[in-house]
Short mmCIF file of C-alpha atoms (C1' of nucleotides) in Angstrom, two decimals:
data_model
loop_
_atom_site.label_atom_id
_atom_site.label_comp_id
_atom_site.label_asym_id
_atom_site.label_seq_id
_atom_site.Cartn_x
_atom_site.Cartn_y
_atom_site.Cartn_z
CA UNK A 214 92.49 125.83 49.97
CA UNK A 215 89.17 125.33 51.30
CA UNK A 216 89.35 125.47 55.07
CA UNK A 217 86.69 124.23 57.47
CA UNK A 218 83.98 126.76 56.48
CA UNK A 219 84.37 126.11 52.75
CA UNK A 220 84.25 122.35 53.26
CA UNK A 221 81.22 122.68 55.52
CA UNK A 222 79.32 124.85 53.03
CA UNK A 223 80.06 122.31 50.33
CA UNK A 224 78.96 119.45 52.58
CA UNK A 225 75.57 121.06 53.19
CA UNK A 226 75.03 121.78 49.50
CA UNK A 227 75.95 118.27 48.45
CA UNK A 228 73.79 116.67 51.08
CA UNK A 229 70.81 118.74 50.05
CA UNK A 230 71.34 118.01 46.36
CA UNK A 231 72.16 114.34 46.62
CA UNK A 232 69.96 113.26 49.52
CA UNK A 233 69.93 109.50 49.73
CA UNK A 234 70.94 108.97 46.11
CA UNK A 235 72.60 105.82 44.88
CA UNK A 236 76.10 105.86 43.45
CA UNK A 237 75.44 104.44 40.00
CA UNK A 238 78.83 104.77 38.34
CA UNK A 239 82.12 106.59 38.41
CA UNK A 240 85.24 107.19 36.33
CA UNK A 241 88.83 107.96 37.19
CA UNK A 242 90.68 110.19 34.72
CA UNK A 243 93.80 110.86 36.77
CA UNK A 244 95.09 108.74 39.60
CA UNK A 245 98.13 110.91 40.39
CA UNK A 246 96.67 113.17 43.03
CA UNK A 247 98.57 114.37 46.14
CA UNK A 248 98.64 110.71 47.05
CA UNK A 249 98.01 108.23 44.26
CA UNK A 250 94.45 106.94 44.21
CA UNK A 251 94.34 103.41 45.61
CA UNK A 252 94.10 100.50 43.16
CA UNK A 253 90.67 99.30 44.14
CA UNK A 254 89.06 102.69 44.72
CA UNK A 255 86.40 102.53 42.02
CA UNK A 256 85.62 98.83 42.43
CA UNK A 257 85.24 99.13 46.17
CA UNK A 258 83.16 102.28 45.92
CA UNK A 259 80.81 100.72 43.38
CA UNK A 260 80.41 97.31 45.05
CA UNK A 261 76.70 96.55 45.09
CA UNK A 262 74.86 95.62 48.23
CA UNK A 263 71.77 93.40 48.42
CA UNK A 264 69.52 96.13 47.10
CA UNK A 265 71.77 97.29 44.27
CA UNK A 266 74.21 100.12 43.85
CA UNK A 267 75.51 101.76 47.05
CA UNK A 268 73.24 104.24 48.73
CA UNK A 269 74.59 107.54 50.01
CA UNK A 270 73.72 107.41 53.69
CA UNK A 271 75.27 110.66 54.80
CA UNK A 272 77.90 113.25 54.03
CA UNK A 273 79.94 114.27 57.05
CA UNK A 274 82.99 116.40 57.70
CA UNK A 275 86.07 115.92 59.85
CA UNK A 276 88.45 118.86 59.82
CA UNK A 277 88.89 119.70 56.16
CA UNK A 278 87.83 116.21 55.01
CA UNK A 279 84.51 115.40 53.39
CA UNK A 280 83.26 111.91 54.22
CA UNK A 281 80.76 110.24 51.90
CA UNK A 282 79.16 107.40 53.85
CA UNK A 283 77.89 104.66 51.58
CA UNK A 284 75.74 101.66 52.42
CA UNK A 285 77.73 98.52 53.05
CA UNK A 286 79.97 100.34 55.52
CA UNK A 287 82.20 102.10 53.05
CA UNK A 288 83.31 105.73 53.29
CA UNK A 289 84.84 107.88 50.58
CA UNK A 290 87.29 110.40 52.02
CA UNK A 291 87.85 113.58 50.05
CA UNK A 292 90.36 116.33 50.72
CA UNK A 293 90.26 119.33 48.41
CA UNK A 294 93.87 120.37 48.92
CA UNK A 295 94.47 123.91 47.68
CA UNK A 296 92.44 123.99 44.48
CA UNK A 297 89.97 121.10 44.64
CA UNK A 298 86.39 121.62 43.51
CA UNK A 299 83.26 119.45 43.54
CA UNK A 300 80.76 120.47 40.92
CA UNK A 301 77.23 119.17 40.45
CA UNK A 302 75.40 119.05 37.15
CA UNK A 303 72.17 117.55 35.92
CA UNK A 304 73.80 115.15 33.52
CA UNK A 305 74.26 111.44 33.01
CA UNK A 306 77.43 111.83 30.93
CA UNK A 307 80.58 110.40 32.44
CA UNK A 308 82.89 111.78 29.75
CA UNK A 309 85.55 113.99 31.36
CA UNK A 310 85.17 117.73 31.16
CA UNK A 311 88.14 118.86 29.12
CA UNK A 312 90.66 121.57 29.98
CA UNK A 313 89.47 121.98 33.55
CA UNK A 314 91.65 119.41 35.36
CA UNK A 315 88.79 117.05 36.09
CA UNK A 316 90.16 113.88 37.66
CA UNK A 317 87.09 112.00 38.91
CA UNK A 318 83.41 111.90 38.05
CA UNK A 319 80.52 110.22 39.87
CA UNK A 320 76.95 109.57 38.75
CA UNK A 321 74.31 109.58 41.46
CA UNK A 322 70.71 108.53 40.85
CA UNK A 323 68.00 109.77 43.14
CA UNK A 324 64.23 109.90 43.19
CA UNK A 325 62.79 112.90 41.46
CA UNK A 326 61.56 115.49 43.93
CA UNK A 327 58.10 115.32 42.37
CA UNK A 328 57.87 111.78 43.66
CA UNK A 329 56.65 108.73 41.83
CA UNK A 330 59.10 106.30 40.36
CA UNK A 331 60.93 108.84 38.22
CA UNK A 332 64.66 109.15 38.87
CA UNK A 333 67.10 111.92 38.19
CA UNK A 334 70.81 111.50 37.47
CA UNK A 335 73.26 113.96 38.98
CA UNK A 336 76.88 114.17 37.96
CA UNK A 337 79.50 115.10 40.55
CA UNK A 338 82.88 116.11 39.11
CA UNK A 339 86.10 116.50 41.05
CA UNK A 340 88.44 119.11 39.58
CA UNK A 341 91.78 120.04 41.03
CA UNK A 342 94.25 122.15 39.10
CA UNK A 343 97.18 121.67 41.42
CA UNK A 344 96.39 118.08 42.37
CA UNK A 345 97.07 118.69 46.05
CA UNK A 346 93.71 117.14 46.82
CA UNK A 347 93.20 113.42 47.26
CA UNK A 348 90.64 110.68 47.86
CA UNK A 349 90.65 107.43 49.72
CA UNK A 350 88.19 104.75 50.72
CA UNK A 351 87.81 103.24 54.17
CA UNK A 352 85.54 100.98 56.17
CA UNK A 353 83.12 102.95 58.30
CA UNK A 354 83.97 100.97 61.43
CA UNK A 355 87.66 101.76 61.02
CA UNK A 356 87.23 105.37 59.99
CA UNK A 357 88.68 106.94 63.12
CA UNK A 358 91.80 104.82 62.70
CA UNK A 359 92.35 105.83 59.10
CA UNK A 360 95.93 107.12 58.69
CA UNK A 361 94.75 110.49 57.44
CA UNK A 362 92.12 111.02 60.15
CA UNK A 363 93.73 109.31 63.12
CA UNK A 364 95.88 112.22 64.22
CA UNK A 365 93.33 114.99 63.74
CA UNK A 366 92.70 117.23 66.73
CA UNK A 367 89.53 118.69 68.24
CA UNK A 368 86.67 119.93 66.09
CA UNK A 369 86.11 123.63 66.84
CA UNK A 370 82.35 123.07 67.07
CA UNK A 371 82.65 120.19 69.55
CA UNK A 372 81.31 120.81 73.04
CA UNK A 373 84.75 120.12 74.48
CA UNK A 374 86.40 122.92 72.51
CA UNK A 375 87.16 126.10 74.42
CA UNK A 376 89.76 128.06 76.30
CA UNK A 377 90.68 125.30 78.72
CA UNK A 378 91.17 122.85 75.89
CA UNK A 379 93.60 125.26 74.24
CA UNK A 380 95.45 125.79 77.51
CA UNK A 381 96.11 122.06 77.72
CA UNK A 382 96.87 121.61 74.04
CA UNK A 383 99.29 124.55 73.93
CA UNK A 384 101.10 123.70 77.18
CA UNK A 385 104.85 123.49 76.71
CA UNK A 386 104.68 124.36 73.01
CA UNK A 387 107.37 126.73 71.88
CA UNK A 388 105.93 127.29 68.41
CA UNK A 389 104.10 130.50 67.63
CA UNK A 390 100.38 130.45 68.25
CA UNK A 391 99.81 131.02 64.52
CA UNK A 392 101.76 127.88 63.65
CA UNK A 393 100.01 125.97 66.42
CA UNK A 394 96.63 126.89 64.91
CA UNK A 395 97.72 125.47 61.56
CA UNK A 396 98.67 122.19 63.25
CA UNK A 397 95.73 119.92 62.43
CA UNK A 398 96.69 117.60 65.31
CA UNK A 399 95.61 120.29 67.78
CA UNK A 400 92.53 121.85 66.21
CA UNK A 401 91.14 120.38 63.00
CA UNK A 402 89.97 122.59 60.17
CA UNK A 403 91.63 125.97 60.76
CA UNK A 404 93.85 127.01 57.85
CA UNK A 405 95.95 130.00 56.91
CA UNK A 406 93.15 132.51 56.40
CA UNK A 407 91.09 131.76 59.49
CA UNK A 408 94.15 131.44 61.73
CA UNK A 409 95.00 135.10 61.01
CA UNK A 410 91.37 136.14 61.33
CA UNK A 411 90.81 134.33 64.63
CA UNK A 412 93.96 135.85 66.16
CA UNK A 413 92.78 139.28 65.10
CA UNK A 414 89.41 138.75 66.77
CA UNK A 415 91.19 137.57 69.93
CA UNK A 416 93.61 140.53 69.82
CA UNK A 417 96.60 138.20 70.12
CA UNK A 418 99.88 138.62 68.24
CA UNK A 419 100.50 135.67 65.91
CA UNK A 420 104.13 135.60 67.10
CA UNK A 421 103.37 134.74 70.72
CA UNK A 422 104.52 131.30 71.80
CA UNK A 423 101.47 129.07 72.08
CA UNK A 424 102.60 127.81 75.47
CA UNK A 425 102.88 131.34 76.86
CA UNK A 426 99.22 132.22 76.37
CA UNK A 427 97.25 132.85 79.55
CA UNK A 428 94.00 131.03 80.18
CA UNK A 429 92.16 134.29 79.63
CA UNK A 430 93.74 134.76 76.20
CA UNK A 431 93.10 131.11 75.28
CA UNK A 432 89.45 131.73 76.06
CA UNK A 433 89.38 134.71 73.74
CA UNK A 434 91.17 132.74 71.05
CA UNK A 435 88.73 129.82 71.24
CA UNK A 436 85.84 132.28 70.97
CA UNK A 437 87.54 134.00 68.03
CA UNK A 438 88.00 130.71 66.20
CA UNK A 439 84.39 129.65 66.66
CA UNK A 440 82.95 133.03 65.75
CA UNK A 441 85.01 133.51 62.61
CA UNK A 442 84.22 129.99 61.39
CA UNK A 443 80.52 130.49 62.06
CA UNK A 444 80.46 133.84 60.29
CA UNK A 445 82.34 132.41 57.33
CA UNK A 446 79.94 129.47 56.99
CA UNK A 447 76.97 131.84 57.14
CA UNK A 448 78.55 133.87 54.30
CA UNK A 449 79.08 130.81 52.11
CA UNK A 450 82.83 130.63 52.81
CA UNK A 451 85.63 132.63 51.23
CA UNK A 452 86.26 132.55 47.50
CA UNK A 453 89.67 133.85 46.52
CA UNK A 454 90.59 132.03 43.35
CA UNK A 455 89.91 128.33 43.31
CA UNK A 456 87.22 127.61 45.85
CA UNK A 457 83.70 127.40 44.43
CA UNK A 458 80.37 126.04 45.56
CA UNK A 459 78.93 122.88 44.04
CA UNK A 460 76.94 125.04 41.59
CA UNK A 461 80.03 127.00 40.54
CA UNK A 462 79.11 130.08 42.60
CA UNK A 463 81.29 131.55 45.30
CA UNK A 464 81.14 132.65 48.91
CA UNK A 465 81.25 136.20 50.20
CA UNK A 466 83.35 136.04 53.34
CA UNK A 467 86.47 137.31 51.54
CA UNK A 468 84.87 140.76 51.68
CA UNK A 469 84.73 140.50 55.45
CA UNK A 470 88.31 139.52 56.12
CA UNK A 471 89.70 141.92 58.71
CA UNK A 472 93.40 141.34 58.07
CA UNK A 473 94.02 138.52 55.60
CA UNK A 474 95.26 139.90 52.28
CA UNK A 475 94.98 143.46 53.58
CA UNK A 476 98.64 144.42 54.03
CA UNK A 477 99.02 148.19 54.39
CA UNK A 478 95.32 148.82 54.80
CA UNK A 479 93.99 150.46 57.96
CA UNK A 480 93.13 148.05 60.74
CA UNK A 481 89.35 147.87 61.11
CA UNK A 482 89.78 147.97 64.89
CA UNK A 483 92.09 151.04 64.88
CA UNK A 484 90.14 153.20 62.43
CA UNK A 485 91.62 156.56 61.45
CA UNK A 486 94.98 155.70 63.05
CA UNK A 487 96.77 154.45 59.94
CA UNK A 488 99.69 156.88 60.43
CA UNK A 489 100.21 155.69 64.01
CA UNK A 490 99.71 151.97 63.56
CA UNK A 491 101.13 151.54 60.07
CA UNK A 492 98.10 149.44 59.18
CA UNK A 493 97.95 145.72 58.62
CA UNK A 494 101.34 144.00 58.49
CA UNK A 495 102.36 140.87 56.66
CA UNK A 496 105.03 138.48 57.85
CA UNK A 497 106.20 134.95 57.14
CA UNK A 498 105.86 132.19 59.73
CA UNK A 499 107.21 128.78 58.81
CA UNK A 500 106.73 129.58 55.16
CA UNK A 501 103.14 130.82 55.37
CA UNK A 502 102.06 134.44 55.27
CA UNK A 503 100.45 135.92 58.35
CA UNK A 504 98.48 139.16 58.51
CA UNK A 505 97.93 141.12 61.71
CA UNK A 506 97.65 144.55 63.28
CA UNK A 507 100.69 145.13 65.51
CA UNK A 508 98.86 147.82 67.47
CA UNK A 509 95.76 145.82 68.27
CA UNK A 510 97.30 142.35 68.57
CA UNK A 511 99.68 142.46 71.52
CA UNK A 512 102.38 140.03 72.48
"C1'" DA B 206 111.30 115.54 70.63
"C1'" DA B 207 110.30 119.68 68.44
"C1'" DT B 208 110.54 122.93 64.44
"C1'" DT B 209 111.50 124.12 60.06
"C1'" DA B 210 112.27 123.44 55.15
"C1'" DA B 211 111.40 120.99 51.01
"C1'" DA B 212 108.48 118.50 48.09
"C1'" DC B 213 104.33 117.75 45.61
"C1'" DC B 214 101.53 120.67 41.25
"C1'" DT B 215 99.58 124.46 38.08
"C1'" DG B 216 98.42 129.15 37.07
"C1'" DG B 217 98.27 134.05 37.70
"C1'" DC B 218 100.51 138.27 38.63
"C1'" DG B 219 104.01 141.95 38.89
"C1'" DG B 220 108.49 143.42 37.45
"C1'" DC B 221 111.87 144.04 34.06
"C1'" DT C 1424 105.07 141.22 24.29
"C1'" DG C 1425 107.50 137.68 26.80
"C1'" DC C 1426 110.21 135.60 30.22
"C1'" DC C 1427 111.11 134.91 35.22
"C1'" DG C 1428 110.50 134.63 39.90
"C1'" DC C 1429 107.22 134.66 43.40
"C1'" DC C 1430 102.96 133.58 45.44
"C1'" DA C 1431 98.61 130.87 46.38
"C1'" DG C 1432 93.24 128.31 50.89
"C1'" DG C 1433 97.36 121.99 52.33
"C1'" DT C 1434 99.78 117.89 53.95
"C1'" DT C 1435 103.63 114.77 54.36
"C1'" DT C 1436 108.42 113.67 54.51
"C1'" DA C 1437 113.09 114.71 55.31
"C1'" DA C 1438 116.40 117.37 57.60
"C1'" DT C 1439 118.07 120.25 61.37
#
DNA sequence: AATTAAACCTGGCGGC
DNA sequence: TGCCGCCAGGTTTAAT
């Protein structure tokens, strides 16, 4: 799925394209997502305020969630799951796109860039082959208490995130550090790809117990998380199979993965030592694959 | 309480 | 070629 960098790239694209558009209309083609779409989703989303249809005030991100803030204090929450996509088109057609697992479509109207009173209609389609993604609607003033957001941990780009935060968060934890990184209640937004990549950058074995990490290693890990997420955002995210940008294009960071998906390849940090190190290894940790270099990433 | 496994879905790939 | 099992960027729920 899209992890933090992919969601962030999408957020920036959508905000640029939609600006302060108004949500003019929407359709639901499939309610059975990872969690069934709530009864009043469309009606609540489309409720007009004094000036007309709801205005898009901002698009924010929390962990892997996209948050569409609408006027009138409503927020649309979107999680892309494993295969969710949000695609923009210049179109005013709400008919579903066939044979592409489109489940929702929104029409936004915004002022034409050339100014004047002309408006432009933009269609935003939500596609999700596996239907692990989901949407919900919440009141803005209750957003932090929403069941799906309430338990989320620290944002990696928050000022408070760093080695000492990880020391505290990992204290007493007997799970592996790799599993701890996937726990959204600790750090929000890191998924299976960037967990492996961050551990590689920090030169830490994914099998180490989170609670056993020294402060020094927690500092390296925090730096590795931030740097890999920043680099991935700058490269437009990673496109492996399902993730695409809002224009259908893809990111480039998959070409810069050091370990993920590179089983048997030479470690980029131990060049020319393939025979000694055995190259990148793959293992399973609580059902998810982990990639690492056993020579460079010590216990 | 803490960890792990199963469940939710569809599609693509390698092996036979 | 066709069928089958396995795997895939996630989260929640049930079971150990």
